[in-house]
Tab-separated table of C-alpha atoms in Angstrom:
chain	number	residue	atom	x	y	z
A	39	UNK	CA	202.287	159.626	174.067
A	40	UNK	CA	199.449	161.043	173.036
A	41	UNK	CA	200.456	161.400	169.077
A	42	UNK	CA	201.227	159.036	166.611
A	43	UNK	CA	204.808	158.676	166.269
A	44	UNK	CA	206.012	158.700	162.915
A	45	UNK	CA	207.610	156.175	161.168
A	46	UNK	CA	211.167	157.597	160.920
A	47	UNK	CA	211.160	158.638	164.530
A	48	UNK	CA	210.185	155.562	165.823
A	49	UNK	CA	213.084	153.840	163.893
A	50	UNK	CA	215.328	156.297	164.714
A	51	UNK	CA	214.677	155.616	168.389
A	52	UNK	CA	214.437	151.777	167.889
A	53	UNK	CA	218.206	152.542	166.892
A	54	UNK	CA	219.142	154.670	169.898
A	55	UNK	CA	217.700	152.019	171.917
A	56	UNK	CA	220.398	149.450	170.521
A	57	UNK	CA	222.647	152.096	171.014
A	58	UNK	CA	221.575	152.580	175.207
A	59	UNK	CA	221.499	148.645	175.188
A	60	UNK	CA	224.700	148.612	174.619
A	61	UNK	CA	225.911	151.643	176.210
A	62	UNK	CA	224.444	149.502	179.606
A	63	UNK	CA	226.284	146.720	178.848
A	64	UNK	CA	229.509	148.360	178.715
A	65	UNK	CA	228.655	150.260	182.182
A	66	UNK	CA	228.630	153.739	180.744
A	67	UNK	CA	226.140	156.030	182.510
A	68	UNK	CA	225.915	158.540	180.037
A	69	UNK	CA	225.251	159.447	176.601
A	70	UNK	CA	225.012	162.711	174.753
A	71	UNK	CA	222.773	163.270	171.413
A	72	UNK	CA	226.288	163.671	169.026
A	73	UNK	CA	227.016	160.263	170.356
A	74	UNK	CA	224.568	158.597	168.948
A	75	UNK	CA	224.466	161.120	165.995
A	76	UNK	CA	227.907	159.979	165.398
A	77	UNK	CA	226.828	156.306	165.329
A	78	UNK	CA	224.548	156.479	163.493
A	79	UNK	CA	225.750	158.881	160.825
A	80	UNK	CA	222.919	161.564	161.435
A	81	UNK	CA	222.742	165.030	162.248
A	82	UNK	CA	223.025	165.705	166.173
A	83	UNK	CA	219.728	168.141	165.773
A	84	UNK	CA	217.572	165.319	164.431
A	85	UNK	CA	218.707	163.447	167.744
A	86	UNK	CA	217.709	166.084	170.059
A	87	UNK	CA	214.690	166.552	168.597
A	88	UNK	CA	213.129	163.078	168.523
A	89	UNK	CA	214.494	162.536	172.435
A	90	UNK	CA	212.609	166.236	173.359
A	91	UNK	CA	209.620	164.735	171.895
A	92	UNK	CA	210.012	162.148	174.986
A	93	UNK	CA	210.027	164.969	177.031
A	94	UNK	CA	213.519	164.090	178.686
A	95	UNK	CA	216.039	166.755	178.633
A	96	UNK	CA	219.610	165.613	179.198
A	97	UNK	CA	222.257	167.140	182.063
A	98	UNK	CA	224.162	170.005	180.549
A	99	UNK	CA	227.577	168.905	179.720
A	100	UNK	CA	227.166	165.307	180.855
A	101	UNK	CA	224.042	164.360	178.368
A	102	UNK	CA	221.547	161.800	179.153
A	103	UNK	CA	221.967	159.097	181.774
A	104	UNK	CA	221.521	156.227	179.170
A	105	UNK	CA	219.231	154.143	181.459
A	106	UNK	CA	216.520	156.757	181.520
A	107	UNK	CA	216.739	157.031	178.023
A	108	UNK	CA	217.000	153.795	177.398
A	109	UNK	CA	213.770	153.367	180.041
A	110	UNK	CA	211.681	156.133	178.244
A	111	UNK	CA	212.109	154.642	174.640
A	112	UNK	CA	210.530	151.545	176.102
A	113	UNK	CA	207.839	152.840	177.603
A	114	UNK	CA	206.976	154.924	174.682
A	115	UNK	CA	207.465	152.329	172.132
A	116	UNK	CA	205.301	150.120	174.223
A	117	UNK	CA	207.794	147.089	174.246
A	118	UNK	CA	206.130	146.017	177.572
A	119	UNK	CA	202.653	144.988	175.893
A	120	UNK	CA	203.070	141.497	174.669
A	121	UNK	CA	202.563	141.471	170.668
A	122	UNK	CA	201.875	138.060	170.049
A	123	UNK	CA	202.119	136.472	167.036
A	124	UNK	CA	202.401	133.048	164.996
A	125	UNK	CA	205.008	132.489	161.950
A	126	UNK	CA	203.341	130.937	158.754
A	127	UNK	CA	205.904	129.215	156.727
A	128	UNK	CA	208.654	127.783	158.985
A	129	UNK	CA	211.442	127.815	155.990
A	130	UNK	CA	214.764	129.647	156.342
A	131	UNK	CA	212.823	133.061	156.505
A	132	UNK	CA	210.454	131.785	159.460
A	133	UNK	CA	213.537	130.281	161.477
A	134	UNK	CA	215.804	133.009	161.206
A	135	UNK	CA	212.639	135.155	162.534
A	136	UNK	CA	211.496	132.647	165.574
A	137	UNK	CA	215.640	132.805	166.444
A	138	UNK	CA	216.287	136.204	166.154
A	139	UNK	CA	217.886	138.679	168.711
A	140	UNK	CA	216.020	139.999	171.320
A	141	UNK	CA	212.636	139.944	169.683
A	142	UNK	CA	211.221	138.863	173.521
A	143	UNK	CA	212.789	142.482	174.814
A	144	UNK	CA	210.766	144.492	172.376
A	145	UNK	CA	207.644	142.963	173.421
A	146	UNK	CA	207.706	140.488	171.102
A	147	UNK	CA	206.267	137.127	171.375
A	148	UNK	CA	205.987	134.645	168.545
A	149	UNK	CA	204.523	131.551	170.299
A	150	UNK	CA	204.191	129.108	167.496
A	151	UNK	CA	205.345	128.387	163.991
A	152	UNK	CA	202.864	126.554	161.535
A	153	UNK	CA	203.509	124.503	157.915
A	154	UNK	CA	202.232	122.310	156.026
A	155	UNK	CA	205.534	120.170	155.191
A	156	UNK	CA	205.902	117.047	157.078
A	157	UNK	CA	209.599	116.761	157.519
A	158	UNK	CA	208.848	120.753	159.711
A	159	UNK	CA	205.678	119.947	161.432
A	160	UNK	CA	206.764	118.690	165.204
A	161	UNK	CA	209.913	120.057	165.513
A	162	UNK	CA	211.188	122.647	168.265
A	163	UNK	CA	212.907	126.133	166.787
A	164	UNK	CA	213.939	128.620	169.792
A	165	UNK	CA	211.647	126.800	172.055
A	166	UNK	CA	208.656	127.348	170.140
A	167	UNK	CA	206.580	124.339	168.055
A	168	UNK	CA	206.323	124.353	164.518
A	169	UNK	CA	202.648	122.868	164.312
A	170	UNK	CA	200.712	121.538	161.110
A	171	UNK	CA	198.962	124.708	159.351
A	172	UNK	CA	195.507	123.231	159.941
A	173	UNK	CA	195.800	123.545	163.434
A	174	UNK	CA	195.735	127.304	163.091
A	175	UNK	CA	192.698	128.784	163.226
A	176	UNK	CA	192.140	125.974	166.917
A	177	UNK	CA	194.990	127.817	167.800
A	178	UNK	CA	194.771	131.203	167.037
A	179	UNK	CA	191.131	131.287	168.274
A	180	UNK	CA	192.253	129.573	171.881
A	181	UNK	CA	194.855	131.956	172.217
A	182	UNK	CA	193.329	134.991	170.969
A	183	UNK	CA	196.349	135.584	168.138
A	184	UNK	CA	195.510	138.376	165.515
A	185	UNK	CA	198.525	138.441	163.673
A	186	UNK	CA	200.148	136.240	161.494
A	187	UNK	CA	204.268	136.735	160.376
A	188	UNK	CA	204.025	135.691	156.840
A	189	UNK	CA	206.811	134.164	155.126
A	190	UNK	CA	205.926	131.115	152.797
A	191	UNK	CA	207.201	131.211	149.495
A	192	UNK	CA	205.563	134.000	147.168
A	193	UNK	CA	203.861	130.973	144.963
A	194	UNK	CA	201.371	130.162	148.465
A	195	UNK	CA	201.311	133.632	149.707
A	196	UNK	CA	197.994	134.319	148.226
A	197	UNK	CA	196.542	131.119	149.072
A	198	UNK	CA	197.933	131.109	152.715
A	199	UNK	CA	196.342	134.624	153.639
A	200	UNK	CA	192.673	133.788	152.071
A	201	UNK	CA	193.392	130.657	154.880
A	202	UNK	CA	194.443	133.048	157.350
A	203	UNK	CA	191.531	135.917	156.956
A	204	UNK	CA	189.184	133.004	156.798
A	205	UNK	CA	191.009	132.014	160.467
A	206	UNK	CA	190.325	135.574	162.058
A	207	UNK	CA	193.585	136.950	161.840
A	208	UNK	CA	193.455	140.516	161.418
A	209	UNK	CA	197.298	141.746	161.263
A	210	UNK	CA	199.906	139.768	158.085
A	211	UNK	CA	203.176	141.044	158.655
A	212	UNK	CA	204.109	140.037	155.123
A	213	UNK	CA	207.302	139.001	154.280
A	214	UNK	CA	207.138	137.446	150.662
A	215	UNK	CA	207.630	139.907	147.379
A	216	UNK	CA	203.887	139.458	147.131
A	217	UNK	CA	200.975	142.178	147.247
A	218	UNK	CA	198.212	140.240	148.947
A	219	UNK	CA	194.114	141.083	148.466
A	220	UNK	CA	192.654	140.888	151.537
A	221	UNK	CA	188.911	142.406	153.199
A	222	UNK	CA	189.450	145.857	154.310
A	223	UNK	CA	189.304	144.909	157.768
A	224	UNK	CA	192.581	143.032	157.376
A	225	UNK	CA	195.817	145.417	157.970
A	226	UNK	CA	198.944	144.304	155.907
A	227	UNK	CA	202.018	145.656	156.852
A	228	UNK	CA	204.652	144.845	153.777
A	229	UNK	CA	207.916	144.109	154.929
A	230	UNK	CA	208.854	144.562	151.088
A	231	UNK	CA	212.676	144.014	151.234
A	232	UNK	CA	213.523	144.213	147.678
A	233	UNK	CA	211.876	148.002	148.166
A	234	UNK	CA	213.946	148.713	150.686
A	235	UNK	CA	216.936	147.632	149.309
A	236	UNK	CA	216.315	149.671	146.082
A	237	UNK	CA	215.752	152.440	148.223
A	238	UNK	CA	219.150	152.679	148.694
A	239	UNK	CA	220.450	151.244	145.409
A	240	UNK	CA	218.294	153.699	143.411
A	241	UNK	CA	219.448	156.972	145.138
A	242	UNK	CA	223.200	155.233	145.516
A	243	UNK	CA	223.237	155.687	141.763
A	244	UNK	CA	221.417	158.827	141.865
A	245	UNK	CA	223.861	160.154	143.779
A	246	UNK	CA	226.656	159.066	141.832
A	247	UNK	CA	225.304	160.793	138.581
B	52	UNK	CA	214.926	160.406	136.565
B	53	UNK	CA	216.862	163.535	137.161
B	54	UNK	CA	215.234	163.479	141.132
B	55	UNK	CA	215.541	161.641	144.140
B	56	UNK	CA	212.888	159.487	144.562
B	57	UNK	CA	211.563	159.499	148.267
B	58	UNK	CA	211.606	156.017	150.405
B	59	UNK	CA	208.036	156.291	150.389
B	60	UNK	CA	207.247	156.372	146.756
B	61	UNK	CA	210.652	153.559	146.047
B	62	UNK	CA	208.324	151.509	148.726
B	63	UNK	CA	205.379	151.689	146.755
B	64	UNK	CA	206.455	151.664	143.039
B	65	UNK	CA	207.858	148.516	144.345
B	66	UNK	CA	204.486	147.158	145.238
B	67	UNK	CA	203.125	148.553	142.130
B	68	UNK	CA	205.426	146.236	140.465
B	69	UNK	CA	204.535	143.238	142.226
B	70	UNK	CA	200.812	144.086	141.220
B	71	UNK	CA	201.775	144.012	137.439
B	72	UNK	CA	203.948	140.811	137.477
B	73	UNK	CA	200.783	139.382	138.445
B	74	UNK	CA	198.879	141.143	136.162
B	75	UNK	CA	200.935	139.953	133.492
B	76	UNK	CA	200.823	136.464	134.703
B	77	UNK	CA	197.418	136.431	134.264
B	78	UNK	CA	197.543	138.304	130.797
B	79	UNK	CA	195.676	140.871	131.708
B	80	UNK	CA	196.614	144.067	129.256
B	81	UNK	CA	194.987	146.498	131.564
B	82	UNK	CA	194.892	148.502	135.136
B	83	UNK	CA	193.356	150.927	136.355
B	84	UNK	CA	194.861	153.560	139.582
B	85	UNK	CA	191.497	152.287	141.694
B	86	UNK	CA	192.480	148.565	140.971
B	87	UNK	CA	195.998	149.558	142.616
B	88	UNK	CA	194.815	151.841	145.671
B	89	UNK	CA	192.285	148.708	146.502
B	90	UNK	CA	194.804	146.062	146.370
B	91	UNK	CA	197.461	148.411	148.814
B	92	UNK	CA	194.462	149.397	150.818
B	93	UNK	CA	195.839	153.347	149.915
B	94	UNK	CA	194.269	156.472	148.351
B	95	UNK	CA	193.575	155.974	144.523
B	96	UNK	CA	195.623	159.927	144.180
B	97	UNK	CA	198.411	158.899	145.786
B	98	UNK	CA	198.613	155.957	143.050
B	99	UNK	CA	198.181	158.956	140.094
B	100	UNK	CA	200.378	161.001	141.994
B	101	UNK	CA	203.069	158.427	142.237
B	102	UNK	CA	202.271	157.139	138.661
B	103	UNK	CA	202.408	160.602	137.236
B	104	UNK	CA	205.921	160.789	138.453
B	105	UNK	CA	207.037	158.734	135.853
B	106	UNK	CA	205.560	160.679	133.253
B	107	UNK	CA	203.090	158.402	132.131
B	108	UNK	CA	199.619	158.659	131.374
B	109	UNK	CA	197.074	156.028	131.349
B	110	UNK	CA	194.014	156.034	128.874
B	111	UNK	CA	190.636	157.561	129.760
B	112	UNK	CA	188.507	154.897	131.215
B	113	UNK	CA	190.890	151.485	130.449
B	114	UNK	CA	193.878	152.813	132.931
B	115	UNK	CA	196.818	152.253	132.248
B	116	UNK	CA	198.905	149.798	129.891
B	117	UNK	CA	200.222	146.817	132.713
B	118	UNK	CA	203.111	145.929	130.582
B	119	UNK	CA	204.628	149.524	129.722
B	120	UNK	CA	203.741	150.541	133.615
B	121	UNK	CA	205.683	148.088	134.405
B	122	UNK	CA	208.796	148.743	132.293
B	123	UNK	CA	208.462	152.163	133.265
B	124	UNK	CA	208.881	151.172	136.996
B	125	UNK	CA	211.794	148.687	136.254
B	126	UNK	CA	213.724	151.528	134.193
B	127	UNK	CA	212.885	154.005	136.989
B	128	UNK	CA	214.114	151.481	140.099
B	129	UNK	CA	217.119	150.902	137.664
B	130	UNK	CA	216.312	146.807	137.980
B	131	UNK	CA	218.742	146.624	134.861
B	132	UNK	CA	221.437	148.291	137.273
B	133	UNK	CA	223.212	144.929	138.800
B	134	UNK	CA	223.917	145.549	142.376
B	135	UNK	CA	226.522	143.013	143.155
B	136	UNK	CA	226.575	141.623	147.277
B	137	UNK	CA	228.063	139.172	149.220
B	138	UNK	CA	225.619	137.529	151.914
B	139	UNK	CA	227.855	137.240	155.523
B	140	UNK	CA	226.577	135.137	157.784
B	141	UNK	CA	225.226	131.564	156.176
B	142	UNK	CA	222.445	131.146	158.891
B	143	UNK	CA	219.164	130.888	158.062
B	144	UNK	CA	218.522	134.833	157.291
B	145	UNK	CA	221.539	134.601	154.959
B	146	UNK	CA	219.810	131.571	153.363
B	147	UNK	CA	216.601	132.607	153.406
B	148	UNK	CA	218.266	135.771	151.099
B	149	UNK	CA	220.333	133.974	149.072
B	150	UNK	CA	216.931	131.893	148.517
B	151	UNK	CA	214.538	134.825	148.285
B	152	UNK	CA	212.144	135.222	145.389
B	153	UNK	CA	212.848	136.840	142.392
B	154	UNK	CA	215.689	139.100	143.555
B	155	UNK	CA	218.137	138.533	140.294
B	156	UNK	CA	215.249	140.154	138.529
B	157	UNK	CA	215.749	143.404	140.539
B	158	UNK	CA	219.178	143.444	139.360
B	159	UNK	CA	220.336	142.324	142.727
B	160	UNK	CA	222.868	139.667	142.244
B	161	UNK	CA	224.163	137.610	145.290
B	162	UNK	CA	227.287	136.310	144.065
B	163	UNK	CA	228.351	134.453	147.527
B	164	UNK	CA	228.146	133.601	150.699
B	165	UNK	CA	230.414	133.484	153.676
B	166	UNK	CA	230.721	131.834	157.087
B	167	UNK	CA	233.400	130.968	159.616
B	168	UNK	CA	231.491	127.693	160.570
B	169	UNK	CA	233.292	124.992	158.514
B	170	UNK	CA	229.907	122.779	158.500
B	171	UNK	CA	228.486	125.680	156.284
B	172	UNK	CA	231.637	126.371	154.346
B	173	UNK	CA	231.651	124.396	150.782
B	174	UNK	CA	228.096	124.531	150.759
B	175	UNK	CA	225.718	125.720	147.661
B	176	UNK	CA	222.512	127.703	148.738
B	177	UNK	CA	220.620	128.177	145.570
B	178	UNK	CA	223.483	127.868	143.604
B	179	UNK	CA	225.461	130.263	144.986
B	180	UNK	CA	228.833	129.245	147.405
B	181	UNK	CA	229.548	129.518	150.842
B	182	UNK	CA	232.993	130.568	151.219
B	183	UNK	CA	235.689	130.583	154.269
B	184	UNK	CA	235.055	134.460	155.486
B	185	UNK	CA	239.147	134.913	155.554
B	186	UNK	CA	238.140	134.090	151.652
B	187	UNK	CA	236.190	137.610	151.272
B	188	UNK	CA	238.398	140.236	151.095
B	189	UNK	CA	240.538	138.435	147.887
B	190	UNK	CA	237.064	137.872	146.637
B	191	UNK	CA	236.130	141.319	146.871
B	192	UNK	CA	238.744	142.478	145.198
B	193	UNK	CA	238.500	139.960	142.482
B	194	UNK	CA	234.805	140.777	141.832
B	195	UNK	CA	234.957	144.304	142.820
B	196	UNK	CA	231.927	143.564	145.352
B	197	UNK	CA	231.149	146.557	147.908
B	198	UNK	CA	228.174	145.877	148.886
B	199	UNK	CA	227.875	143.460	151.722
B	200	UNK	CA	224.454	141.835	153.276
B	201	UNK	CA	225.156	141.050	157.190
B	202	UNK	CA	222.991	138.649	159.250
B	203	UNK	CA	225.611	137.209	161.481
B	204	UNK	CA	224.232	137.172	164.886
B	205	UNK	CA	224.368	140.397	166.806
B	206	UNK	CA	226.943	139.339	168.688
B	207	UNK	CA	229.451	139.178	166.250
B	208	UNK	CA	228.103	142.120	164.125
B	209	UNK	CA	230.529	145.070	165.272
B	210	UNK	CA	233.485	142.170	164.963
B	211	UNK	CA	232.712	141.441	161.427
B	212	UNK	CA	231.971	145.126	160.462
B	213	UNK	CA	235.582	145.708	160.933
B	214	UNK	CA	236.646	143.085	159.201
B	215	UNK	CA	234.158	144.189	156.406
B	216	UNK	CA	235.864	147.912	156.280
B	217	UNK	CA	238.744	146.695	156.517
B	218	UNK	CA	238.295	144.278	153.182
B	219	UNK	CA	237.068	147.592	151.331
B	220	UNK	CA	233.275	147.072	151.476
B	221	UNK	CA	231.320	150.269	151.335
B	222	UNK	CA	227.559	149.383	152.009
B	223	UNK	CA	226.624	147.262	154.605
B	224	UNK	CA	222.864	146.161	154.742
B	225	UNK	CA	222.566	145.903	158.322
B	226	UNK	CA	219.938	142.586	159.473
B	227	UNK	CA	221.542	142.525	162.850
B	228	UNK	CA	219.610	144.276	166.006
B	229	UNK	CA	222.985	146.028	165.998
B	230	UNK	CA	223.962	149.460	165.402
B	231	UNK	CA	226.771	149.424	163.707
B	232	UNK	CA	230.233	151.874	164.286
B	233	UNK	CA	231.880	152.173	161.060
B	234	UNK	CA	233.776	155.033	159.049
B	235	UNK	CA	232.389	158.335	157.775
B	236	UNK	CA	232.994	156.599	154.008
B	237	UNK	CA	230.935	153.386	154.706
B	238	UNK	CA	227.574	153.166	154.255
B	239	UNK	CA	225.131	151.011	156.783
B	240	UNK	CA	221.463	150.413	155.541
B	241	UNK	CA	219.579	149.154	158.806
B	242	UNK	CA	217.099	147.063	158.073
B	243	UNK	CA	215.750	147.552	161.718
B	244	UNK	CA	213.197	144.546	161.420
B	245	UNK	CA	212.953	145.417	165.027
B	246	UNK	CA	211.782	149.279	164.127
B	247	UNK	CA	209.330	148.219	161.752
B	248	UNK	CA	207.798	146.193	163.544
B	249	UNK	CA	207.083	148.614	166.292
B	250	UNK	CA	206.525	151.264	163.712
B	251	UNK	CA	203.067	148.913	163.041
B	252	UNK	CA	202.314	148.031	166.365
B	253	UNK	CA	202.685	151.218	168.811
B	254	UNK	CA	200.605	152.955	166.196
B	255	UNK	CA	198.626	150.019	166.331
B	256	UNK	CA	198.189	150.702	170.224
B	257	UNK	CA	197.715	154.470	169.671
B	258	UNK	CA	194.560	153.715	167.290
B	259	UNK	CA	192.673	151.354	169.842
B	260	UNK	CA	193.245	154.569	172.206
């Protein structure tokens, strides 16, 4: 890929990838684009269209053989280049991210949690260590880690980033409701879950009016 | 608001928000589009643009009014609108949730929670219950509740989807990897943590290039 994918389309094919996942596991070979449409609700065009922009064209008739497919999203998505990353804040937020689904298959590596509360510090989630917060910046300089999963509670947020910009990490996913200040050279990606959710809610009761 | 508002500006008005709750924390009456755009990191005329959506106007030179801004957002997002849910799945994303900052003053009220693990059931998670899943669809009923929150582990996801139709749920906020096969009348919200994720980092990729 030569173009920056857009956001939609690369969720939209994050989703058809689930889809192909489990299309494998049930031993089906193919898959046609009002399949998925049908799955996920969406109109069969708006499939076709992001899979042409893989430049794979399906078997007339039969559809795609899901394994390609499911081959080409990865490539193009890049899940094959590590993304490493630490979790700051190993609460119920932090676990539930260190244990969840898959993560590995997409690329994803989170090799270490980090706290500051005694009673976490030392113990084993999912294999990886939760470590004492101070040891972070050691850490993240010996094993070159630029970005940081963020998800203390909102009170620390903004205290916790100025310690993690000051500890060369260049990427906060941010998980807590709060807009952190960083340098410009810092990239915060807000997960922002309350705006999500209202993204629905809102035009829910638009809808309804 | 007699239009739609797009994800994109929901997303954003959101963070806006979060920007005057501090504001107002620190009792400061003021702010300005430029103070906004350098907090997000985003063009100061996307902030006006957004901002003028809401029909308001700041004053020449002191900005805008943090307080009324604020209000403005809260009637626009409809926080005042309570969006009843029940959390399913009591693991640690469905307690980080039930725990997560602030939501109540969204209008997002998370009644309960429910598990089939009876070490969870009979539990409180910020004062709200964990209840015996077989318990859910009475309690839907009871409360009229049709919005459920699922972070059950994928495995189970498509299991308890069915059980959620079936109990006369009609959104389903989807935090499994799963893609989820329900009815033409339900719903799903994916929250795709997976998809976002990428959504940052392939583009990410594509940059260095």
């Amino acid at each position: 890929m030569n173009k920056i994918l857009s956001d939609k389309v690369i969720k939209r094919l994050t989703l058809y990838h689930s889809i192909l996942v489990d299309y494998m596991h049930k031993n089906i070979e193919y898959i046609s684009s009002p399949q998925i449409a049908d799955l996920l609700h969406i109109d069969n065009t708006q499939v076709r269209k992001d899979i042409a922009l893989l430049k794979y064209k399906g078997k007339c008739k039969v559809g795609y053989k899901a394994y390609e497919l499911k081959v080409l999203i990865e490539e193009t998505l890049k899940f094959k280049t590590v993304k490493t990353a630490f979790i700051v804040g190993a609460g119920n937020l932090g676990m539930a991210l260190a244990k969840y689904d898959n993560f590995e298959s997409y690329g994803f590596d989170i090799s270490a949690l980090f706290d500051n509360c005694s009673s976490k510090i030392g113990k084993k989630i999912n294999g990886k260590n939760v470590y004492d917060i101070k040891e972070l910046p050691k850490m993240a300089d010996k094993f070159g880690v630029k970005i940081a999963i963020l998800t203390v509670p909102g009170a620390f947020a903004q205290e916790v980033t100025d310690f993690l910009v000051k500890s060369d990490i260049k990427y906060i996913w941010n998980f807590t409701p709060c807009v952190l200040n960083v340098p410009n050279n810092i990239q915060v990606w807000n997960e922002n879950l309350i705006g999500n959710f209202l993204q629905f809610t809102v035009n829910l009761d638009e809808e309804k009016n």
